[in-house]
Tab-separated table of C-alpha atoms in Angstrom:
chain	number	residue	atom	x	y	z
A	1	MET	CA	92.485	149.637	87.254
A	2	TYR	CA	93.594	153.233	87.601
A	3	VAL	CA	93.549	156.540	85.560
A	4	PHE	CA	95.715	159.514	85.930
A	5	VAL	CA	94.272	162.919	85.990
A	6	CYS	CA	95.625	166.400	85.840
A	7	GLY	CA	96.535	167.786	89.145
A	8	GLY	CA	95.348	171.255	88.027
A	9	CYS	CA	91.945	170.728	86.473
A	10	GLY	CA	91.043	166.977	87.033
A	11	VAL	CA	90.766	165.955	83.343
A	12	HIS	CA	91.724	162.449	82.538
A	13	LEU	CA	95.206	162.002	81.037
A	14	THR	CA	95.398	158.139	80.475
A	15	VAL	CA	93.119	155.165	79.791
A	16	PRO	CA	92.415	152.781	82.597
A	17	LEU	CA	95.829	151.069	83.558
A	18	SER	CA	97.085	148.324	85.820
A	19	GLU	CA	100.316	148.629	87.822
A	20	VAL	CA	103.370	146.331	87.068
A	21	ALA	CA	106.919	146.391	88.202
A	22	LEU	CA	109.293	148.967	86.637
A	23	PRO	CA	111.081	147.190	83.774
A	24	THR	CA	114.804	146.743	84.286
A	25	HIS	CA	115.428	148.513	80.994
A	26	ALA	CA	113.428	151.530	81.776
A	27	HIS	CA	116.490	153.922	81.591
A	28	GLN	CA	118.540	152.019	79.198
A	29	ARG	CA	120.411	153.721	76.339
A	30	TYR	CA	121.101	151.109	73.709
A	31	GLY	CA	123.734	151.587	70.986
A	32	ASN	CA	123.639	154.670	68.646
A	33	GLY	CA	120.881	155.462	66.184
A	34	ILE	CA	118.846	152.431	67.398
A	35	GLN	CA	115.048	152.385	66.985
A	36	LEU	CA	113.847	150.852	70.190
A	37	PRO	CA	110.137	150.082	70.727
A	38	VAL	CA	107.596	151.218	73.370
A	39	LEU	CA	108.719	150.516	76.854
A	40	MET	CA	105.439	149.630	78.473
A	41	GLU	CA	102.893	147.083	77.369
A	42	SER	CA	99.499	149.012	76.641
A	43	GLY	CA	97.201	149.104	79.512
A	44	THR	CA	99.993	149.031	82.212
A	45	PHE	CA	102.048	151.572	84.190
A	46	ALA	CA	104.964	151.447	86.514
A	47	VAL	CA	106.374	153.826	89.178
A	48	ASP	CA	109.923	154.768	89.336
A	49	PRO	CA	110.761	155.062	93.231
A	50	GLU	CA	113.930	157.047	92.592
A	51	PRO	CA	114.518	160.460	90.994
A	52	TRP	CA	115.338	160.480	87.431
A	53	GLY	CA	115.826	163.163	84.815
A	54	PRO	CA	116.925	166.866	84.961
A	55	PRO	CA	118.159	168.707	86.873
A	56	TRP	CA	121.341	166.758	87.455
A	57	ARG	CA	124.173	167.357	89.976
A	58	ARG	CA	127.647	166.061	89.664
A	59	TRP	CA	128.893	163.525	92.367
A	60	GLU	CA	131.209	166.175	93.900
A	61	GLU	CA	128.285	168.724	94.425
A	62	VAL	CA	126.248	166.278	96.561
A	63	ASP	CA	126.509	166.068	100.274
A	64	PRO	CA	127.788	162.773	101.558
A	65	GLU	CA	124.850	162.516	104.005
A	66	GLU	CA	122.391	162.894	101.342
A	67	VAL	CA	124.055	160.240	99.098
A	68	ALA	CA	123.865	157.840	102.044
A	69	ALA	CA	120.260	158.586	102.644
A	70	ARG	CA	119.473	157.854	98.973
A	71	GLY	CA	121.071	154.351	99.244
A	72	ILE	CA	124.071	154.970	97.082
A	73	TYR	CA	127.316	153.492	98.287
A	74	ALA	CA	129.883	154.366	95.514
A	75	PRO	CA	130.519	157.334	93.254
A	76	VAL	CA	128.515	157.893	90.132
A	77	HIS	CA	128.933	160.435	87.456
A	78	ALA	CA	125.836	162.590	88.397
A	79	LEU	CA	122.616	162.393	90.432
A	80	SER	CA	119.171	163.337	89.441
A	81	ASP	CA	117.505	166.140	91.310
A	82	GLY	CA	114.224	165.256	89.769
A	83	VAL	CA	111.075	164.366	91.611
A	84	ALA	CA	110.805	160.661	92.792
A	85	GLY	CA	107.881	158.509	91.865
A	86	ALA	CA	107.336	159.251	88.281
A	87	MET	CA	104.881	157.099	86.489
A	88	VAL	CA	105.674	155.689	83.083
A	89	VAL	CA	103.119	154.575	80.490
A	90	ALA	CA	102.928	153.711	76.866
A	91	PRO	CA	102.371	156.819	74.687
A	92	GLY	CA	99.265	155.305	73.115
A	93	ASP	CA	97.603	155.299	76.520
A	94	VAL	CA	97.899	159.055	76.975
A	95	ARG	CA	94.916	161.252	76.381
A	96	GLY	CA	94.228	165.108	76.632
A	97	THR	CA	97.761	166.329	76.403
A	98	ARG	CA	99.757	168.465	73.876
A	99	LEU	CA	103.458	168.118	73.074
A	100	ILE	CA	105.775	171.307	73.378
A	101	PRO	CA	108.124	171.083	70.367
A	102	ASP	CA	110.454	173.711	71.701
A	103	LYS	CA	111.310	171.383	74.687
A	104	SER	CA	112.605	168.420	72.671
A	105	GLY	CA	115.950	168.356	74.566
A	106	SER	CA	119.194	167.499	72.866
A	107	GLY	CA	118.084	164.344	71.022
A	108	CYS	CA	118.961	163.976	67.472
A	109	CYS	CA	115.934	161.931	66.243
A	110	GLY	CA	113.327	162.988	68.833
A	111	PRO	CA	112.637	164.341	72.282
A	112	ASP	CA	114.851	162.864	74.873
A	113	GLY	CA	113.502	164.569	78.117
A	114	ALA	CA	116.865	166.612	78.668
A	115	ASP	CA	114.634	169.762	79.093
A	116	GLY	CA	112.189	168.228	81.557
A	117	PRO	CA	108.431	167.927	81.072
A	118	ASN	CA	107.508	168.484	77.432
A	119	MET	CA	103.798	167.686	77.476
A	120	VAL	CA	101.106	169.897	78.951
A	121	CYS	CA	97.513	169.346	79.745
A	122	GLU	CA	95.383	170.494	76.937
A	123	ALA	CA	92.654	171.820	79.014
A	124	CYS	CA	94.674	173.997	81.486
A	125	GLY	CA	98.169	174.116	80.219
A	126	LEU	CA	99.873	172.487	83.176
A	127	SER	CA	103.165	170.682	82.530
A	128	VAL	CA	102.212	167.026	83.248
A	129	ALA	CA	104.629	164.568	81.501
A	130	THR	CA	107.819	163.970	79.557
A	131	ARG	CA	107.622	162.248	76.132
A	132	ILE	CA	110.798	160.172	75.237
A	133	ASP	CA	111.132	159.242	71.590
A	134	ASP	CA	114.887	159.695	70.646
A	135	CYS	CA	116.928	157.125	69.048
A	136	SER	CA	118.536	154.462	71.318
A	137	LEU	CA	115.896	155.204	74.016
A	138	TRP	CA	112.788	153.283	74.707
A	139	GLN	CA	109.673	155.132	73.691
A	140	ALA	CA	107.566	156.231	76.833
A	141	VAL	CA	105.671	158.901	78.619
A	142	TRP	CA	106.728	159.750	82.061
A	143	LEU	CA	104.022	161.364	84.028
A	144	ALA	CA	105.277	163.935	86.643
A	145	PRO	CA	104.271	162.873	90.123
A	146	ASN	CA	103.769	166.502	91.353
A	147	ALA	CA	101.420	167.251	88.485
A	148	VAL	CA	99.110	164.414	88.207
A	149	ARG	CA	96.851	162.259	90.561
A	150	CYS	CA	96.227	158.559	90.545
A	151	LEU	CA	92.424	157.599	90.832
A	152	LEU	CA	91.025	153.982	91.349
A	153	VAL	CA	88.525	153.382	88.593
A	154	ASP	CA	86.303	150.536	89.725
A	155	GLY	CA	87.086	150.281	93.451
A	156	VAL	CA	88.380	146.861	93.016
A	157	VAL	CA	92.117	145.897	93.261
A	158	THR	CA	92.885	142.699	91.258
A	159	ALA	CA	95.276	140.287	92.749
A	160	PRO	CA	98.584	139.753	90.837
A	161	LEU	CA	99.119	136.461	88.963
A	162	SER	CA	100.520	133.541	91.002
A	163	TRP	CA	103.929	132.017	89.981
A	164	GLU	CA	101.909	129.063	88.567
A	165	GLU	CA	99.807	131.349	86.452
A	166	LEU	CA	102.738	133.204	85.218
A	167	LEU	CA	104.345	129.937	84.135
A	168	ALA	CA	101.025	128.859	82.293
A	169	GLN	CA	100.937	132.231	80.623
A	170	GLY	CA	104.529	131.633	79.394
A	171	LYS	CA	105.347	135.193	78.394
A	172	ARG	CA	109.216	134.856	77.728
A	173	THR	CA	111.695	137.459	76.418
A	174	PRO	CA	113.564	135.876	73.380
A	175	PRO	CA	117.376	136.283	73.701
A	176	PHE	CA	117.595	137.300	70.073
A	177	GLU	CA	115.655	139.831	68.198
A	178	PRO	CA	115.992	142.047	65.067
A	179	VAL	CA	117.045	145.498	65.884
A	180	ALA	CA	116.030	148.498	63.598
A	181	THR	CA	118.160	151.535	63.101
A	182	TRP	CA	116.982	155.024	62.003
A	183	GLY	CA	117.111	155.791	58.417
A	184	GLY	CA	120.566	157.167	57.136
A	185	ARG	CA	122.102	157.520	53.813
A	186	LEU	CA	121.482	153.852	53.137
A	187	GLY	CA	117.857	153.968	54.510
A	188	THR	CA	116.584	152.087	57.478
A	189	SER	CA	118.213	148.719	58.265
A	190	HIS	CA	117.755	145.812	60.499
A	191	PHE	CA	120.250	143.322	62.121
A	192	TRP	CA	119.875	140.370	64.487
A	193	SER	CA	121.190	141.007	67.878
A	194	TRP	CA	121.157	140.040	71.499
A	195	SER	CA	117.963	141.455	73.052
A	196	PRO	CA	118.536	144.793	74.560
A	197	GLN	CA	116.213	143.680	77.409
A	198	TRP	CA	118.535	140.743	77.997
A	199	GLU	CA	121.509	142.951	78.229
A	200	ALA	CA	119.941	145.211	80.710
A	201	ALA	CA	118.594	142.286	82.736
A	202	ALA	CA	122.134	140.720	82.708
A	203	GLY	CA	123.622	143.949	84.059
A	204	LEU	CA	121.203	143.717	86.999
A	205	ALA	CA	121.811	139.963	87.543
A	206	LEU	CA	125.695	140.344	87.062
A	207	ALA	CA	126.008	143.105	89.844
A	208	HIS	CA	124.223	140.615	92.259
A	209	LEU	CA	126.328	137.756	91.155
A	210	LEU	CA	129.472	139.636	91.997
A	211	VAL	CA	128.266	140.406	95.501
A	212	ALA	CA	127.173	136.708	95.854
A	213	SER	CA	130.654	135.609	94.826
A	214	HIS	CA	132.307	136.918	98.050
A	215	GLY	CA	135.277	137.709	95.960
A	216	GLY	CA	135.939	134.267	94.669
A	217	PRO	CA	135.294	132.327	91.440
A	218	VAL	CA	131.682	131.592	90.331
A	219	THR	CA	130.447	128.766	87.907
A	220	VAL	CA	127.134	129.192	86.365
A	221	PRO	CA	125.231	126.387	84.328
A	222	GLY	CA	126.312	125.918	80.864
A	223	GLY	CA	124.366	126.553	77.718
A	224	LEU	CA	122.676	130.023	77.360
A	225	THR	CA	123.134	130.939	80.989
A	226	GLY	CA	126.917	130.333	80.751
A	227	GLU	CA	127.056	132.327	77.489
A	228	VAL	CA	125.364	135.268	79.140
A	229	PHE	CA	127.327	135.301	82.474
A	230	GLN	CA	130.423	133.136	82.596
A	231	ARG	CA	132.733	135.337	80.370
A	232	ALA	CA	132.199	138.345	82.373
A	233	LEU	CA	132.490	136.428	85.788
A	234	ASP	CA	135.766	134.935	84.670
A	235	ALA	CA	137.219	138.353	83.745
A	236	LEU	CA	136.051	140.167	86.772
A	237	LEU	CA	136.708	137.505	89.457
A	238	PRO	CA	139.984	135.761	90.389
A	239	ALA	CA	140.663	132.171	88.954
A	240	GLY	CA	140.709	129.271	91.134
A	241	SER	CA	139.754	125.505	91.256
A	242	VAL	CA	137.396	126.139	94.253
A	243	GLY	CA	134.570	128.576	94.112
A	244	ARG	CA	130.873	129.122	94.381
A	245	ARG	CA	128.384	127.321	92.212
A	246	ALA	CA	125.229	128.938	90.820
A	247	ALA	CA	121.999	127.283	89.597
A	248	LEU	CA	118.692	128.287	88.268
A	249	ALA	CA	115.813	127.949	90.729
A	250	GLY	CA	112.115	129.105	90.695
A	251	PRO	CA	108.685	127.699	90.118
A	252	GLY	CA	108.425	124.620	88.153
A	253	LEU	CA	112.053	123.681	88.684
A	254	ALA	CA	113.241	121.052	91.128
A	255	LEU	CA	115.026	122.725	93.944
A	256	PRO	CA	118.864	122.666	93.603
A	257	ASP	CA	120.853	120.302	95.743
A	258	THR	CA	122.865	121.298	98.759
A	259	GLY	CA	125.997	121.841	96.528
A	260	VAL	CA	124.643	125.148	95.198
A	261	ASP	CA	125.626	128.434	96.902
A	262	ILE	CA	123.854	130.907	94.528
A	263	ILE	CA	120.468	130.661	92.823
A	264	LEU	CA	119.238	132.683	89.831
A	265	VAL	CA	115.504	133.322	90.682
A	266	PRO	CA	112.792	135.255	88.753
A	267	VAL	CA	111.298	138.621	89.612
A	268	HIS	CA	107.652	138.762	89.408
A	269	PRO	CA	106.685	141.123	86.505
A	270	GLN	CA	103.675	142.598	88.363
A	271	THR	CA	104.864	143.104	91.979
A	272	GLY	CA	108.636	143.228	91.574
A	273	GLN	CA	109.071	140.566	94.274
A	274	THR	CA	111.847	137.955	94.006
A	275	TRP	CA	110.778	134.365	94.206
A	276	THR	CA	111.911	132.782	97.493
A	277	PRO	CA	112.582	129.000	97.770
A	278	ALA	CA	112.018	126.746	100.880
A	279	GLY	CA	114.371	124.114	102.481
A	280	PRO	CA	118.040	123.888	102.035
A	281	ALA	CA	118.006	126.154	98.950
A	282	ALA	CA	116.760	129.081	100.971
A	283	ARG	CA	120.352	129.525	102.420
A	284	ALA	CA	121.778	130.104	98.868
A	285	ASP	CA	122.253	133.740	97.891
A	286	PRO	CA	119.581	134.822	95.510
A	287	VAL	CA	120.223	136.694	92.362
A	288	PRO	CA	117.182	138.353	90.709
A	289	VAL	CA	116.456	137.903	86.917
A	290	PRO	CA	113.549	139.451	85.136
A	291	PHE	CA	110.820	136.906	84.638
A	292	GLY	CA	110.875	136.864	80.932
A	293	MET	CA	114.718	136.240	80.681
A	294	TRP	CA	114.446	133.688	83.576
A	295	LEU	CA	111.777	131.725	81.823
A	296	SER	CA	113.836	131.357	78.656
A	297	LEU	CA	116.907	130.276	80.720
A	298	ALA	CA	114.963	127.779	82.839
A	299	PHE	CA	112.799	126.313	80.168
A	300	PRO	CA	114.565	126.618	76.783
A	301	GLN	CA	112.053	126.163	73.921
A	302	PRO	CA	112.735	122.902	71.901
A	303	TYR	CA	113.489	123.035	68.189
A	304	LEU	CA	112.346	120.556	65.649
A	305	PRO	CA	114.787	120.511	62.713
A	306	ILE	CA	112.555	118.244	60.524
A	307	GLY	CA	109.278	119.294	59.316
A	308	THR	CA	106.041	117.316	59.763
A	309	PRO	CA	103.719	116.911	56.818
A	310	GLY	CA	100.087	117.652	57.213
A	311	ALA	CA	98.394	119.257	60.193
A	312	LEU	CA	100.533	119.591	63.367
A	313	PRO	CA	99.316	117.234	66.164
A	314	ASP	CA	98.925	118.577	69.617
A	315	GLY	CA	102.200	119.296	71.402
A	316	VAL	CA	104.277	119.422	68.378
A	317	LEU	CA	105.907	122.752	67.336
A	318	ARG	CA	106.375	124.347	63.941
A	319	ASP	CA	109.697	123.674	62.216
A	320	ASP	CA	110.470	127.350	61.519
A	321	PRO	CA	114.169	128.004	61.382
A	322	GLN	CA	115.878	129.405	64.458
A	323	PRO	CA	116.745	133.077	64.490
A	324	PRO	CA	120.182	133.826	63.501
A	325	HIS	CA	122.812	133.909	66.464
A	326	PRO	CA	124.272	137.377	66.957
A	327	ASN	CA	127.912	137.702	65.460
A	328	HIS	CA	129.342	138.952	68.654
A	329	LEU	CA	129.706	137.689	72.201
A	330	PHE	CA	127.117	138.689	74.798
A	331	ARG	CA	127.679	141.855	76.601
A	332	ALA	CA	125.673	142.983	79.781
A	333	ASP	CA	124.527	146.617	79.809
A	334	TRP	CA	127.193	148.729	81.504
A	335	ARG	CA	124.889	151.465	82.892
A	336	THR	CA	122.459	148.984	84.399
A	337	PHE	CA	125.237	147.122	85.961
A	338	GLN	CA	126.740	150.180	87.489
A	339	ASN	CA	123.296	151.635	88.581
A	340	THR	CA	122.643	148.333	90.427
A	341	LEU	CA	126.098	147.791	91.968
A	342	VAL	CA	126.502	151.288	93.410
A	343	ARG	CA	123.094	150.685	95.223
A	344	LEU	CA	124.211	147.429	96.905
A	345	PRO	CA	125.927	147.966	100.347
A	346	ALA	CA	128.550	145.331	99.584
A	347	VAL	CA	130.140	147.690	97.099
A	348	ARG	CA	131.820	149.386	99.958
A	349	SER	CA	134.116	146.253	100.215
A	350	PRO	CA	137.584	147.000	98.903
A	351	TRP	CA	137.520	144.180	96.400
A	352	LEU	CA	134.245	145.303	94.823
A	353	ARG	CA	135.283	148.919	94.717
A	354	GLU	CA	138.334	147.829	92.976
A	355	ILE	CA	136.503	145.928	90.291
A	356	LEU	CA	134.282	149.035	89.790
A	357	ASP	CA	137.045	151.593	89.687
A	358	ASP	CA	139.164	149.230	87.337
A	359	LEU	CA	136.443	149.105	84.711
A	360	THR	CA	137.987	151.745	82.378
A	361	PRO	CA	136.170	152.665	79.176
A	362	ARG	CA	138.516	150.362	77.153
A	363	ARG	CA	137.856	147.415	79.460
A	364	ARG	CA	134.216	148.143	79.599
A	365	THR	CA	134.039	147.932	75.737
A	366	ARG	CA	135.386	144.381	75.852
A	367	LEU	CA	132.963	143.038	78.572
A	368	PHE	CA	129.829	145.398	78.457
């Protein structure tokens, strides 16, 4: 466990926290006027290895050698000049700080971080963090790496869970969830939608699927996996009878046969490492999928349509109705897709650059 302290006076700024991987949806902007929940689970923190936040520079203003050194291989609208290594925590885990209302940024419903750090240490007044609480953004506090220090609390580093322990824990991310909007003339409302986390995770995986396609058609498994990926793959890749075949692979699943070219594998939620197979499947191209989404794809939960009278025996699930299916086709998150693809060296291939450049706003609206 770790605590973060003020770099100026040493006062504790957080409760004890354990480190996890940075969520794929950490910088997601979802819809308009949407009330998103807290990004980080209480008691955890994650580190963003890349710069993020103000000040920003347009692509044309950045030296090509600097772009290459930062591992970006295709143009983007702007690049952050912020300090790399910011730590993100749940707002409820922060202590000893004070919000600066005048630095709320340009958000319409709350602070969005556009003005830089907006939280100071109560003891010494040093700017230490940025609070995000605007609509359509995940609620979070980003600790400034050049203003805080990380201290080991108990001197003991706990080993991350094994893949088998993660399976037993069974923390999946449901594909559908109720999404809340901020109150307007008609008040606060809710609607069932595809999970914002799934849309961000699909943006990450879709970028890797395109690279693994080698420019030809790709077929993914049917069911929910096909509903999430197949439409976009068919629209972005050329049609053909012969292509590459993708399959789910990971802990608890039988290894796919030799006819599989691409495997959708889980990413460890604590370490960020991708599951690696052994044997013939190791030759397939891996596509990372965040663990909570992968678990729901690999092991769909059964549904009992008929109620069971009396007490439920062991192994029998409740017969609660399934959540409503969203009334629109699945769309991956465009910004996550773009931010992932431009950081993969394969995007320098002409056919991939053509896909990226051809995604005009109108076409993005239909697919993303």
